[in-house]
């Protein structure tokens, strides 16, 4: 993917809906894309959290042992929890089909949240939604 492709993928994502084109481009420049084959564990339950991931294409499953907690696809993200609380990863996240993710390092993620606190509010809403879903 070119930088322009990544920027346009990020621009289509609700989390970045309030961002200008210039801001989106800065985010795109601060991260990296990774491709995963189906079956790859992207994030491992209990490991140290080192990054934030957004699904550009493909599909992942969030799993706790045998339980599937969520299925995430384009525009949805994972890995924010460990970066927020500094605790180990709370679940496994696996690619269930060929998947491409955009990733930000912990440092870039923290700087982005400080510069754009509205992202923290959007993530809080998402976490609340995931908590509610987990309770039903
Ligand atoms: P983190 O704990 O860093 O790594 C595993 C990720 O899975 C976690 O961040 C969340 O992004 C995601 N996750 C954990 N629990 C759930 C859930 N119940 N529903 C959706 N996503 C989850």
Short mmCIF file of C-alpha atoms and ligand atoms in Angstrom, two decimals:
data_model
loop_
_atom_site.label_atom_id
_atom_site.label_comp_id
_atom_site.label_asym_id
_atom_site.label_seq_id
_atom_site.Cartn_x
_atom_site.Cartn_y
_atom_site.Cartn_z
CA UNK A 1 0.00 0.00 0.00
CA UNK A 2 1.25 3.49 -0.75
CA UNK A 3 1.12 6.26 1.84
CA UNK A 4 -1.83 7.74 -0.06
CA UNK A 5 -3.67 4.38 0.11
CA UNK A 6 -3.10 4.16 3.87
CA UNK A 7 -4.21 7.78 4.33
CA UNK A 8 -7.41 7.17 2.36
CA UNK A 9 -8.11 3.95 4.31
CA UNK A 10 -7.65 5.83 7.60
CA UNK A 11 -9.83 8.70 6.38
CA UNK A 12 -12.73 6.24 5.93
CA UNK A 13 -12.56 5.08 9.54
CA UNK A 14 -14.94 6.50 12.20
CA UNK A 15 -12.09 6.96 14.75
CA UNK A 16 -10.44 9.51 12.47
CA UNK A 17 -13.62 11.12 11.11
CA UNK A 18 -12.81 14.47 12.77
CA UNK A 19 -9.32 14.63 11.28
CA UNK A 20 -8.26 16.93 8.44
CA UNK A 21 -6.49 15.44 5.42
CA UNK A 22 -3.21 16.83 6.71
CA UNK A 23 -3.73 15.25 10.16
CA UNK A 24 -4.62 11.91 8.55
CA UNK A 25 -1.47 12.05 6.48
CA UNK A 26 0.61 12.69 9.61
CA UNK A 27 -0.95 9.64 11.30
CA UNK A 28 -0.35 7.53 8.18
CA UNK A 29 3.30 8.63 8.14
CA UNK A 30 3.75 7.72 11.83
CA UNK A 31 2.72 4.07 11.50
CA UNK A 32 3.42 0.93 9.50
CA UNK A 33 1.33 -1.68 7.74
CA UNK A 34 1.76 -5.36 8.34
CA UNK A 35 0.28 -8.28 6.41
CA UNK A 36 -0.76 -11.46 8.20
CA UNK A 37 -1.64 -14.86 6.79
CA UNK A 38 -4.86 -16.53 7.93
CA UNK A 39 -4.20 -18.28 11.24
CA UNK A 40 -1.48 -15.89 12.46
CA UNK A 41 -1.65 -14.73 16.07
CA UNK A 42 -1.17 -10.97 15.91
CA UNK A 43 -1.48 -10.27 19.62
CA UNK A 44 -0.97 -12.90 22.29
CA UNK A 45 -2.93 -13.02 25.54
CA UNK A 46 -0.62 -12.20 28.48
CA UNK A 47 2.19 -10.69 26.41
CA UNK A 48 3.54 -7.18 26.83
CA UNK A 49 1.58 -4.67 24.76
CA UNK A 50 3.74 -2.84 22.26
CA UNK A 51 1.37 -1.42 19.72
CA UNK A 52 -2.07 -0.32 18.54
CA UNK A 53 -3.60 -2.02 15.50
CA UNK A 54 -6.26 -0.96 13.04
CA UNK A 55 -7.65 -3.46 10.53
CA UNK A 56 -7.27 -2.07 7.00
CA UNK A 57 -8.63 -5.17 5.30
CA UNK A 58 -9.33 -8.78 6.19
CA UNK A 59 -10.78 -10.03 9.47
CA UNK A 60 -9.52 -10.87 12.94
CA UNK A 61 -11.01 -12.63 15.94
CA UNK A 62 -10.48 -11.61 19.54
CA UNK A 63 -10.32 -14.80 21.60
CA UNK A 64 -10.00 -15.64 25.26
CA UNK A 65 -9.11 -19.33 25.34
CA UNK A 66 -11.78 -21.08 23.25
CA UNK A 67 -14.24 -18.15 23.48
CA UNK A 68 -14.56 -15.73 20.56
CA UNK A 69 -15.11 -12.30 22.15
CA UNK A 70 -15.36 -10.29 18.94
CA UNK A 71 -14.79 -10.27 15.19
CA UNK A 72 -13.21 -7.13 13.82
CA UNK A 73 -12.79 -5.92 10.24
CA UNK A 74 -12.03 -2.73 8.25
CA UNK A 75 -11.76 0.33 10.46
CA UNK A 76 -12.00 -1.51 13.75
CA UNK A 77 -9.07 -1.57 16.10
CA UNK A 78 -7.49 -3.58 18.88
CA UNK A 79 -4.52 -3.47 21.24
CA UNK A 80 -5.53 -0.17 22.81
CA UNK A 81 -6.21 -1.65 26.28
CA UNK A 82 -2.63 -2.62 27.15
CA UNK A 83 -1.37 0.72 25.91
CA UNK A 84 -3.89 2.53 28.09
CA UNK A 85 -3.36 0.61 31.37
CA UNK A 86 0.15 -0.84 30.89
CA UNK A 87 -1.12 -4.35 31.71
CA UNK A 88 -0.42 -7.43 29.55
CA UNK A 89 -2.62 -8.17 26.55
CA UNK A 90 -6.10 -9.18 27.69
CA UNK A 91 -6.85 -11.61 24.85
CA UNK A 92 -5.45 -13.26 21.73
CA UNK A 93 -6.13 -11.58 18.41
CA UNK A 94 -5.82 -13.82 15.34
CA UNK A 95 -6.11 -13.17 11.63
CA UNK A 96 -8.89 -15.45 10.37
CA UNK A 97 -8.28 -14.50 6.74
CA UNK A 98 -5.38 -12.72 5.02
CA UNK A 99 -5.35 -9.43 6.90
CA UNK A 100 -3.58 -6.11 6.71
CA UNK A 101 -3.26 -3.88 9.77
CA UNK A 102 -1.99 -0.39 10.30
CA UNK A 103 0.02 -0.20 13.52
CA UNK A 104 1.23 2.56 15.77
CA UNK A 105 3.95 2.13 18.41
CA UNK A 106 3.07 2.79 22.05
CA UNK A 107 4.97 6.07 21.93
CA UNK A 108 3.23 7.35 18.80
CA UNK A 109 -0.16 6.19 20.13
CA UNK A 110 0.35 8.10 23.42
CA UNK A 111 1.50 11.24 21.61
CA UNK A 112 -1.52 11.02 19.26
CA UNK A 113 -3.96 10.76 22.19
CA UNK A 114 -2.32 13.72 23.93
CA UNK A 115 -2.58 15.82 20.78
CA UNK A 116 -6.15 14.65 19.99
CA UNK A 117 -7.95 13.96 23.30
CA UNK A 118 -11.21 13.41 21.39
CA UNK A 119 -9.74 10.04 20.34
CA UNK A 120 -9.72 8.99 24.01
CA UNK A 121 -13.45 9.75 24.24
CA UNK A 122 -14.18 7.73 21.09
CA UNK A 123 -12.13 4.83 22.46
CA UNK A 124 -13.93 5.02 25.81
CA UNK A 125 -17.24 4.69 23.95
CA UNK A 126 -15.89 1.70 22.05
CA UNK A 127 -14.58 0.05 25.23
CA UNK A 128 -17.95 0.64 26.93
CA UNK A 129 -19.70 -0.98 23.95
CA UNK A 130 -17.35 -3.97 24.07
CA UNK A 131 -17.91 -4.34 27.82
CA UNK A 132 -21.68 -4.29 27.34
CA UNK A 133 -21.42 -6.86 24.55
CA UNK A 134 -19.24 -9.07 26.75
CA UNK A 135 -21.89 -8.97 29.50
CA UNK A 136 -24.72 -10.22 27.30
P1 LIG B 1 -5.22 -5.51 24.50
O1 LIG B 1 -5.59 -6.01 25.84
O2 LIG B 1 -4.10 -4.56 24.38
O3 LIG B 1 -4.94 -6.76 23.53
C1 LIG B 1 -6.04 -7.62 23.22
C2 LIG B 1 -7.12 -6.75 22.61
O4 LIG B 1 -8.32 -7.42 22.31
C3 LIG B 1 -7.57 -5.68 23.62
O5 LIG B 1 -6.50 -4.80 23.84
C4 LIG B 1 -8.78 -5.14 22.92
O6 LIG B 1 -8.43 -4.29 21.86
C5 LIG B 1 -9.36 -6.44 22.35
N1 LIG B 1 -10.41 -6.97 23.23
C6 LIG B 1 -10.27 -7.48 24.47
N2 LIG B 1 -11.47 -7.86 24.97
C7 LIG B 1 -12.38 -7.59 24.02
C8 LIG B 1 -13.79 -7.74 23.91
N3 LIG B 1 -14.53 -8.28 24.91
N4 LIG B 1 -14.40 -7.32 22.78
C9 LIG B 1 -13.68 -6.79 21.76
N5 LIG B 1 -12.35 -6.62 21.80
C10 LIG B 1 -11.70 -7.00 22.91
#
